[in-house]
XYZ file of N, CA and C in Angstrom:
714
model
N 82.662 28.525 47.695
C 81.735 27.547 47.152
C 80.355 27.741 47.789
N 79.315 27.776 46.965
C 77.957 27.959 47.458
C 77.434 26.661 48.042
N 76.852 26.730 49.241
C 76.315 25.529 49.883
C 75.088 25.039 49.132
N 74.926 23.732 49.090
C 73.759 23.142 48.426
C 72.501 23.490 49.218
N 71.372 23.703 48.528
C 70.123 24.007 49.239
C 69.770 22.898 50.219
N 69.230 23.286 51.361
C 68.843 22.306 52.363
C 67.473 21.744 52.029
N 67.315 20.441 52.240
C 66.037 19.796 51.937
C 64.944 20.319 52.865
N 63.838 20.814 52.323
C 62.739 21.222 53.195
C 62.139 19.998 53.875
N 61.611 20.181 55.064
C 61.004 19.084 55.824
C 59.488 19.157 55.678
N 58.899 18.035 55.254
C 57.439 17.936 55.146
C 56.959 16.907 56.160
N 56.180 17.345 57.136
C 55.580 16.430 58.108
C 54.170 16.075 57.653
N 53.869 14.791 57.667
C 52.576 14.278 57.228
C 51.840 13.731 58.440
N 50.670 14.269 58.739
C 49.868 13.763 59.849
C 48.820 12.824 59.286
N 49.025 11.521 59.469
C 48.133 10.563 58.821
C 48.169 9.216 59.535
N 47.826 8.152 58.789
C 47.680 6.817 59.377
C 48.933 5.968 59.264
N 50.056 6.574 58.870
C 51.309 5.839 58.773
C 51.740 5.595 57.348
N 52.776 4.815 57.177
C 53.268 4.441 55.851
C 53.984 3.109 55.952
N 53.981 2.377 54.847
C 54.685 1.094 54.780
C 55.991 1.219 54.003
N 56.391 2.440 53.706
C 57.625 2.690 52.980
C 58.828 2.311 53.837
N 59.679 1.454 53.294
C 60.863 1.015 54.037
C 61.770 2.205 54.342
N 62.215 2.301 55.581
C 63.149 3.357 55.965
C 62.522 4.706 56.220
N 61.202 4.802 56.196
C 60.542 6.091 56.427
C 60.806 6.576 57.852
N 60.973 7.894 57.985
C 61.190 8.508 59.298
C 59.865 8.938 59.912
N 59.825 8.991 61.241
C 58.642 9.522 61.887
C 58.393 8.937 63.251
N 57.144 9.096 63.720
C 56.791 8.641 65.047
C 55.332 8.195 65.082
N 55.083 7.130 65.831
C 53.734 6.602 66.013
C 53.195 7.124 67.341
N 52.229 8.051 67.280
C 51.688 8.658 68.496
C 50.672 7.771 69.190
N 50.235 6.728 68.529
C 49.296 5.798 69.150
C 50.024 4.789 70.029
N 51.163 4.319 69.535
C 51.914 3.288 70.246
C 53.129 3.836 70.992
N 53.515 5.074 70.685
C 54.677 5.664 71.331
C 55.974 5.041 70.891
N 56.053 4.717 69.599
C 57.291 4.129 69.072
C 57.468 4.530 67.611
N 58.444 3.933 66.930
C 58.753 4.290 65.546
C 58.092 3.370 64.523
N 57.167 2.521 64.956
C 56.454 1.638 64.039
C 55.405 2.446 63.277
N 55.648 2.673 61.991
C 54.762 3.510 61.177
C 53.811 2.696 60.308
N 53.739 1.378 60.530
C 52.922 0.492 59.701
C 51.521 1.048 59.496
N 51.099 1.077 58.240
C 49.775 1.607 57.885
C 48.903 0.471 57.375
N 48.047 -0.043 58.225
C 47.173 -1.140 57.832
C 46.018 -0.663 56.961
N 45.600 0.570 57.128
C 44.490 1.111 56.336
C 44.925 1.493 54.926
N 46.158 1.973 54.788
C 46.686 2.329 53.475
C 46.526 3.778 53.073
N 45.740 4.555 53.804
C 45.511 5.953 53.425
C 46.805 6.764 53.496
N 47.462 6.719 54.645
C 48.699 7.473 54.804
C 49.795 7.010 53.863
N 49.814 5.721 53.577
C 50.829 5.175 52.678
C 50.690 5.767 51.279
N 49.449 5.895 50.793
C 49.224 6.508 49.484
C 49.622 7.983 49.492
N 49.299 8.676 50.586
C 49.677 10.087 50.701
C 51.194 10.221 50.667
N 51.887 9.347 51.386
C 53.348 9.368 51.423
C 53.930 9.131 50.032
N 53.409 8.125 49.326
C 53.892 7.815 47.976
C 53.711 9.005 47.039
N 52.546 9.620 47.107
C 52.255 10.739 46.216
C 53.160 11.930 46.522
N 53.363 12.201 47.805
C 54.264 13.294 48.191
C 55.688 13.018 47.723
N 56.104 11.767 47.852
C 57.450 11.386 47.442
C 57.660 11.638 45.949
N 56.613 11.407 45.163
C 56.722 11.637 43.720
C 56.681 13.114 43.368
N 56.024 13.917 44.204
C 55.884 15.346 43.936
C 57.103 16.156 44.376
N 57.802 15.690 45.392
C 58.902 16.483 45.949
C 60.122 15.617 46.235
N 60.907 15.329 45.206
C 62.107 14.503 45.391
C 63.177 15.162 46.254
N 63.073 16.463 46.466
C 64.106 17.177 47.225
C 63.763 17.381 48.698
N 62.608 16.896 49.135
C 62.196 17.116 50.524
C 62.501 15.911 51.400
N 62.569 16.168 52.688
C 62.683 15.111 53.693
C 61.292 14.890 54.268
N 60.750 13.694 54.093
C 59.399 13.392 54.539
C 59.411 12.747 55.916
N 58.519 13.234 56.791
C 58.381 12.712 58.142
C 56.924 12.306 58.341
N 56.688 11.013 58.603
C 55.324 10.558 58.850
C 55.035 10.568 60.343
N 54.009 11.307 60.737
C 53.562 11.351 62.122
C 52.224 10.625 62.186
N 52.269 9.376 62.647
C 51.065 8.538 62.666
C 50.194 8.918 63.854
N 48.991 9.445 63.550
C 48.116 9.965 64.604
C 46.829 9.170 64.761
N 46.487 8.347 63.785
C 45.265 7.546 63.834
C 45.429 6.367 62.897
N 44.508 5.416 62.978
C 44.624 4.196 62.184
C 44.069 4.347 60.780
N 43.055 5.201 60.611
C 42.485 5.399 59.279
C 41.877 6.781 59.191
N 41.731 7.277 57.957
C 41.192 8.627 57.752
C 39.717 8.711 58.106
N 39.066 7.564 58.273
C 37.635 7.548 58.568
C 37.344 7.500 60.067
N 38.380 7.521 60.889
C 38.139 7.448 62.329
C 37.343 8.652 62.810
N 36.762 8.527 63.965
C 35.886 9.572 64.499
C 36.633 10.885 64.704
N 35.865 11.957 64.673
C 36.446 13.287 64.841
C 37.159 13.430 66.182
N 36.694 12.689 67.177
C 37.291 12.815 68.504
C 38.786 12.487 68.485
N 39.214 11.684 67.505
C 40.620 11.307 67.436
C 41.418 12.280 66.581
N 40.730 13.220 65.951
C 41.408 14.206 65.117
C 41.195 15.572 65.740
N 42.186 16.073 66.381
C 42.057 17.395 66.962
C 42.200 17.360 68.463
N 42.446 16.182 69.006
C 42.702 16.116 70.437
C 44.159 15.751 70.640
N 44.409 14.820 71.550
C 45.774 14.621 72.017
C 46.789 14.269 70.946
N 46.538 13.232 70.163
C 47.577 12.764 69.235
C 47.887 13.797 68.153
N 46.845 14.348 67.561
C 47.055 15.295 66.466
C 47.686 16.593 66.952
N 47.186 17.134 68.050
C 47.759 18.393 68.537
C 49.218 18.209 68.955
N 49.525 17.094 69.607
C 50.914 16.851 69.987
C 51.795 16.722 68.759
N 51.273 16.047 67.710
C 52.037 15.904 66.468
C 52.312 17.258 65.826
N 51.355 18.181 65.907
C 51.566 19.514 65.342
C 52.663 20.267 66.093
N 52.634 20.200 67.411
C 53.690 20.851 68.193
C 55.045 20.230 67.883
N 55.081 18.899 67.835
C 56.349 18.212 67.575
C 56.861 18.456 66.160
N 55.940 18.655 65.221
C 56.351 18.881 63.835
C 57.327 20.053 63.737
N 57.062 21.094 64.530
C 57.961 22.249 64.488
C 59.057 22.174 65.554
N 58.719 21.659 66.744
C 59.693 21.643 67.833
C 60.765 20.573 67.643
N 60.369 19.407 67.153
C 61.315 18.298 67.013
C 61.836 18.116 65.588
N 60.976 18.400 64.614
C 61.345 18.108 63.218
C 61.617 19.359 62.395
N 61.326 20.549 62.940
C 61.521 21.817 62.225
C 60.824 21.801 60.853
N 59.563 21.452 60.871
C 58.794 21.318 59.633
C 58.708 22.635 58.868
N 58.916 22.544 57.569
C 58.663 23.670 56.664
C 57.239 23.613 56.137
N 56.739 22.391 55.929
C 55.385 22.161 55.424
C 54.746 21.075 56.281
N 53.469 21.266 56.630
C 52.712 20.233 57.337
C 51.521 19.867 56.456
N 51.453 18.595 56.072
C 50.445 18.111 55.120
C 49.365 17.323 55.859
N 48.113 17.783 55.715
C 46.987 17.229 56.482
C 45.876 16.801 55.520
N 45.769 15.501 55.267
C 44.783 14.983 54.313
C 43.557 14.423 55.020
N 42.979 15.196 55.920
C 41.768 14.790 56.629
C 41.052 16.041 57.118
N 39.845 15.831 57.630
C 39.022 16.965 58.058
C 38.294 16.656 59.358
N 37.894 17.718 60.028
C 36.945 17.694 61.148
C 35.773 18.585 60.765
N 34.571 18.193 61.170
C 33.411 19.039 60.888
C 33.264 20.166 61.897
N 33.797 19.950 63.112
C 33.657 20.938 64.170
C 35.008 21.571 64.489
N 34.955 22.821 64.940
C 36.180 23.482 65.373
C 36.647 22.894 66.705
N 37.937 23.008 66.954
C 38.527 22.544 68.199
C 39.518 23.600 68.671
N 39.330 24.091 69.873
C 40.223 25.127 70.396
C 41.656 24.616 70.512
N 41.792 23.349 70.978
C 43.126 22.767 71.130
C 43.826 22.636 69.784
N 43.074 22.175 68.786
C 43.662 22.021 67.453
C 44.024 23.376 66.865
N 43.152 24.367 67.051
C 43.424 25.698 66.509
C 44.675 26.298 67.133
N 44.832 26.133 68.428
C 46.019 26.655 69.095
C 47.285 25.993 68.555
N 47.211 24.688 68.300
C 48.370 23.973 67.759
C 48.676 24.426 66.333
N 47.629 24.668 65.543
C 47.801 25.173 64.180
C 48.486 26.535 64.210
N 48.014 27.421 65.081
C 48.603 28.758 65.185
C 50.062 28.677 65.620
N 50.357 27.793 66.548
C 51.729 27.625 67.021
C 52.639 27.181 65.879
N 52.166 26.209 65.100
C 52.978 25.709 63.992
C 53.224 26.802 62.962
N 52.199 27.569 62.653
C 52.358 28.639 61.663
C 53.286 29.737 62.179
N 53.116 30.109 63.440
C 53.967 31.151 64.020
C 55.434 30.739 64.054
N 55.671 29.430 64.044
C 57.035 28.921 64.081
C 57.550 28.511 62.708
N 56.921 29.060 61.672
C 57.475 28.955 60.332
C 56.960 27.868 59.428
N 55.989 27.077 59.883
C 55.468 26.005 59.028
C 54.336 26.518 58.137
N 54.297 26.010 56.916
C 53.171 26.248 56.010
C 52.242 25.054 56.147
N 51.010 25.294 56.567
C 50.058 24.209 56.783
C 49.120 24.080 55.591
N 48.961 22.845 55.119
C 48.128 22.560 53.947
C 47.137 21.466 54.343
N 45.838 21.700 54.107
C 44.841 20.731 54.568
C 43.712 20.569 53.557
N 43.063 19.410 53.622
C 41.956 19.094 52.722
C 40.727 19.940 53.029
N 40.124 20.482 51.979
C 38.909 21.275 52.140
C 37.666 20.399 52.156
N 37.843 19.083 52.013
C 36.745 18.159 52.249
C 36.087 17.564 51.032
N 35.320 16.496 51.290
C 34.532 15.819 50.268
C 33.053 15.948 50.615
N 32.217 15.949 49.599
C 30.777 16.067 49.799
C 30.243 14.773 50.417
N 29.440 14.910 51.468
C 28.855 13.731 52.115
C 27.625 14.178 52.903
N 26.956 13.213 53.532
C 25.785 13.560 54.346
C 26.172 14.452 55.513
N 27.407 14.273 56.018
C 27.849 15.089 57.150
C 28.494 16.397 56.711
N 28.811 16.508 55.427
C 29.386 17.753 54.892
C 28.640 18.159 53.631
N 27.446 18.742 53.768
C 26.687 19.186 52.599
C 27.349 20.374 51.919
N 26.851 20.718 50.734
C 27.422 21.818 49.959
C 27.599 23.070 50.803
N 28.788 23.669 50.685
C 29.060 24.911 51.389
C 29.582 24.748 52.792
N 29.672 23.505 53.275
C 30.164 23.285 54.636
C 31.622 23.707 54.771
N 31.976 24.170 55.945
C 33.371 24.457 56.251
C 33.916 23.330 57.115
N 35.075 22.829 56.744
C 35.714 21.786 57.548
C 37.065 22.300 58.040
N 37.530 21.674 59.093
C 38.735 22.158 59.772
C 39.806 21.071 59.790
N 41.078 21.466 59.762
C 41.619 22.825 59.913
C 41.644 23.677 58.640
N 41.194 23.144 57.498
C 41.323 23.877 56.230
C 40.655 25.249 56.254
N 39.545 25.379 56.990
C 38.781 26.625 56.958
C 39.428 27.756 57.746
N 40.377 27.440 58.618
C 41.049 28.514 59.344
C 41.991 29.268 58.432
N 42.074 30.573 58.608
C 42.867 31.412 57.704
C 44.365 31.123 57.804
N 44.787 30.465 58.873
C 46.193 30.117 59.030
C 46.598 28.915 58.172
N 45.630 28.281 57.522
C 45.857 27.048 56.769
C 45.511 27.258 55.298
N 46.281 26.637 54.409
C 45.975 26.659 52.974
C 45.049 25.485 52.673
N 43.787 25.797 52.420
C 42.795 24.763 52.127
C 42.883 24.310 50.673
N 42.824 22.999 50.462
C 42.961 22.439 49.124
C 41.709 21.651 48.739
N 41.139 22.009 47.609
C 40.000 21.284 47.081
C 40.425 20.293 46.019
N 39.702 19.204 45.903
C 39.977 18.235 44.845
C 39.252 18.612 43.570
N 39.761 18.118 42.455
C 39.117 18.342 41.159
C 39.384 17.138 40.267
N 38.568 16.996 39.245
C 38.790 15.981 38.226
C 39.332 16.666 36.977
N 39.816 15.885 36.034
C 40.237 16.434 34.745
C 39.526 15.684 33.630
N 39.225 16.384 32.534
C 38.555 15.732 31.407
C 39.582 15.076 30.496
N 39.119 14.585 29.350
C 40.015 13.858 28.435
C 41.127 14.726 27.870
N 40.964 16.034 27.969
C 41.996 16.959 27.494
C 42.887 17.475 28.624
N 42.683 16.941 29.831
C 43.488 17.384 30.964
C 43.007 18.673 31.588
N 41.835 19.128 31.194
C 41.301 20.369 31.755
C 40.574 20.080 33.066
N 40.769 20.916 34.085
C 40.071 20.700 35.357
C 38.568 20.888 35.201
N 37.812 19.995 35.809
C 36.358 20.077 35.750
C 35.788 19.900 37.144
N 34.641 20.494 37.362
C 33.972 20.387 38.647
C 33.345 19.011 38.802
N 33.241 18.559 40.025
C 32.640 17.266 40.315
C 31.858 17.375 41.601
N 30.715 16.691 41.676
C 29.926 16.699 42.896
C 30.607 15.949 44.034
N 31.677 15.237 43.713
C 32.379 14.465 44.739
C 33.022 15.368 45.786
N 33.513 16.526 45.360
C 34.309 17.378 46.238
C 33.465 18.478 46.869
N 33.847 18.849 48.084
C 33.147 19.893 48.812
C 33.585 21.267 48.310
N 32.609 22.086 47.956
C 32.908 23.444 47.516
C 32.630 24.399 48.668
N 33.594 25.243 48.991
C 33.384 26.189 50.089
C 34.473 27.238 50.075
N 34.342 28.221 50.958
C 35.340 29.275 51.064
C 36.644 28.777 51.674
N 36.662 27.530 52.132
C 37.907 26.961 52.657
C 38.891 26.629 51.543
N 38.416 26.552 50.301
C 39.278 26.192 49.171
C 40.136 27.385 48.766
N 41.445 27.246 48.907
C 42.375 28.290 48.471
C 42.874 27.999 47.060
N 43.274 26.748 46.824
C 43.614 26.273 45.484
C 43.078 24.844 45.359
N 43.109 24.312 44.147
C 42.646 22.947 43.911
C 43.707 22.170 43.145
N 43.568 20.844 43.176
C 44.497 19.972 42.453
C 43.787 18.656 42.174
N 44.403 17.826 41.364
C 43.836 16.533 41.007
C 43.600 15.697 42.263
N 42.387 15.205 42.434
C 42.052 14.416 43.614
C 41.989 12.928 43.357
N 42.621 12.472 42.285
C 42.606 11.053 41.933
C 44.011 10.464 42.024
N 44.108 9.249 42.620
C 45.415 8.608 42.726
C 45.246 7.108 42.963
N 45.876 6.313 42.118
C 45.903 4.858 42.281
C 44.505 4.276 42.502
N 43.541 4.766 41.740
C 42.182 4.261 41.838
C 41.379 4.820 42.999
N 41.992 5.650 43.827
C 41.304 6.288 44.947
C 40.944 7.718 44.567
N 39.970 8.274 45.286
C 39.474 9.596 44.925
C 39.114 10.384 46.170
N 39.449 11.677 46.172
C 39.090 12.531 47.287
C 40.049 13.698 47.419
N 39.639 14.696 48.176
C 40.512 15.862 48.380
C 41.786 15.476 49.121
N 41.770 14.318 49.796
C 42.977 13.814 50.470
C 44.169 13.782 49.530
N 43.915 13.400 48.272
C 45.009 13.196 47.326
C 45.377 14.468 46.573
N 44.549 15.493 46.711
C 44.916 16.800 46.164
C 45.933 17.482 47.088
N 45.810 17.221 48.386
C 46.678 17.876 49.374
C 48.164 17.597 49.144
N 48.602 16.320 49.016
C 50.039 16.093 48.823
C 50.575 16.665 47.515
N 49.716 16.800 46.512
C 50.174 17.434 45.263
C 50.547 18.891 45.538
N 49.732 19.568 46.332
C 50.007 20.971 46.660
C 51.160 21.067 47.657
N 51.141 20.220 48.684
C 52.220 20.233 49.681
C 53.572 19.987 49.026
N 53.589 19.037 48.086
C 54.834 18.717 47.399
C 55.353 19.859 46.564
N 54.452 20.537 45.876
C 54.873 21.670 45.044
C 55.365 22.831 45.912
N 54.738 23.009 47.061
C 55.216 24.045 47.981
C 56.615 23.698 48.472
N 56.840 22.433 48.795
C 58.164 22.008 49.261
C 59.225 22.251 48.197
N 58.895 21.966 46.942
C 59.856 22.204 45.861
C 60.131 23.697 45.690
N 59.095 24.514 45.863
C 59.283 25.968 45.802
C 60.210 26.422 46.919
N 60.003 25.884 48.133
C 60.845 26.261 49.271
C 62.261 25.727 49.118
N 62.428 24.653 48.379
C 63.774 24.149 48.103
C 64.558 25.172 47.286
N 63.847 25.840 46.369
C 64.480 26.860 45.534
C 64.496 28.222 46.226
N 63.494 28.472 47.072
C 63.365 29.771 47.745
C 63.230 29.550 49.250
N 64.292 29.119 49.926
C 64.187 28.729 51.340
C 63.807 29.858 52.282
N 63.986 31.098 51.876
C 63.654 32.217 52.747
C 62.234 32.730 52.527
N 61.494 32.106 51.637
C 60.142 32.581 51.318
C 59.230 32.473 52.534
N 58.432 33.499 52.744
C 57.464 33.504 53.841
C 56.191 32.778 53.405
N 55.302 32.528 54.371
C 54.042 31.885 54.021
C 53.219 32.776 53.090
N 53.272 34.086 53.318
C 52.554 35.010 52.437
C 53.090 34.917 51.009
N 54.392 34.775 50.874
C 54.987 34.641 49.538
C 54.612 33.308 48.914
N 54.498 32.261 49.734
C 54.051 30.960 49.223
C 52.631 31.087 48.675
N 51.769 31.775 49.388
C 50.386 31.954 48.935
C 50.338 32.730 47.612
N 51.138 33.780 47.500
C 51.160 34.550 46.259
C 51.688 33.707 45.113
N 52.695 32.879 45.404
C 53.241 31.991 44.378
C 52.180 30.990 43.910
N 51.395 30.459 44.841
C 50.318 29.542 44.467
C 49.299 30.232 43.558
N 48.936 31.459 43.910
C 47.980 32.208 43.086
C 48.515 32.412 41.671
N 49.793 32.734 41.580
C 50.402 32.996 40.274
C 50.583 31.711 39.465
N 50.831 30.600 40.167
C 51.126 29.338 39.498
C 49.873 28.585 39.084
N 48.832 28.656 39.907
C 47.605 27.909 39.631
C 46.922 28.434 38.369
N 46.386 27.509 37.593
C 45.669 27.875 36.366
C 44.219 28.211 36.701
N 43.776 29.393 36.315
C 42.402 29.808 36.610
C 41.427 28.818 35.991
N 40.444 28.422 36.776
C 39.436 27.472 36.300
C 38.085 27.901 36.856
N 37.021 27.442 36.230
C 35.698 27.838 36.694
C 35.462 29.315 36.454
N 34.834 29.975 37.412
C 34.595 31.407 37.288
C 35.921 32.158 37.301
N 35.954 33.282 36.612
C 37.185 34.064 36.549
C 37.577 34.557 37.932
N 38.856 34.428 38.254
C 39.329 34.823 39.575
C 39.003 33.765 40.611
N 38.775 34.189 41.832
C 38.508 33.229 42.896
C 37.089 32.681 42.812
N 36.952 31.391 43.078
C 35.633 30.786 43.249
C 35.761 29.635 44.243
N 34.666 29.244 44.915
C 34.726 28.223 45.958
C 34.871 26.799 45.441
N 34.933 26.619 44.140
C 35.127 25.287 43.563
C 36.609 25.007 43.375
N 37.291 25.912 42.662
C 38.711 25.731 42.354
C 39.624 26.663 43.160
N 39.032 27.535 43.977
C 39.841 28.500 44.705
C 40.455 29.501 43.733
N 41.749 29.783 43.921
C 42.458 30.703 43.025
C 42.920 30.002 41.751
N 42.629 28.719 41.644
C 42.972 28.017 40.412
C 43.364 26.567 40.671
N 43.644 25.873 39.588
C 44.008 24.456 39.603
C 45.508 24.337 39.475
N 46.138 23.674 40.446
C 47.575 23.531 40.458
C 47.963 22.218 39.762
N 48.730 22.332 38.697
C 49.088 21.149 37.906
C 50.415 20.564 38.363
């Protein structure tokens, strides 16, 4: 008898979730209270849950809201969560719906460790703002060890269209719909991609990260300029 496929593990580094029975750890309080007062992580969790019914979701609460200062993203809580994602939870996918404007050696080392230990890292390529003008690179999405995800809108026919809301840069590997429950941003494109990767790994558990990237290229619908472009990356993932 053939064994049933094992559920891939998706670790979410965010502000928590209010989902009853959710697994994970609160790095701020040092306990299992995952309550999300801001609501950002809760929306990410809900969206991931809808995208990947076959995955085991783990919420690693690292900050109170996605708007917190950069100093809280890329230092102790986040880097420890990245190490634990692979050491304690054996993450197959790590979903990161936030950005830093500056590089961090500690964060980069943790990203490399997670990737070397078999995790596929997916992160937001950013939103356009005064602190992230056109062409800016944000982290961890801009590092080559991470799959950067750009947000996109769709027109009345469901076709992907460019929007000034999202940051365009070489950090974008693929793009996806950045709208969810009345909220907007590349944050919500990330779980769509993370979820689809998890479903792919459910069917192809031995796939390497390089194979995941090739699968994304083949699956994404070309949009914008032919081939790669910094708006949609290698295409729009539906």
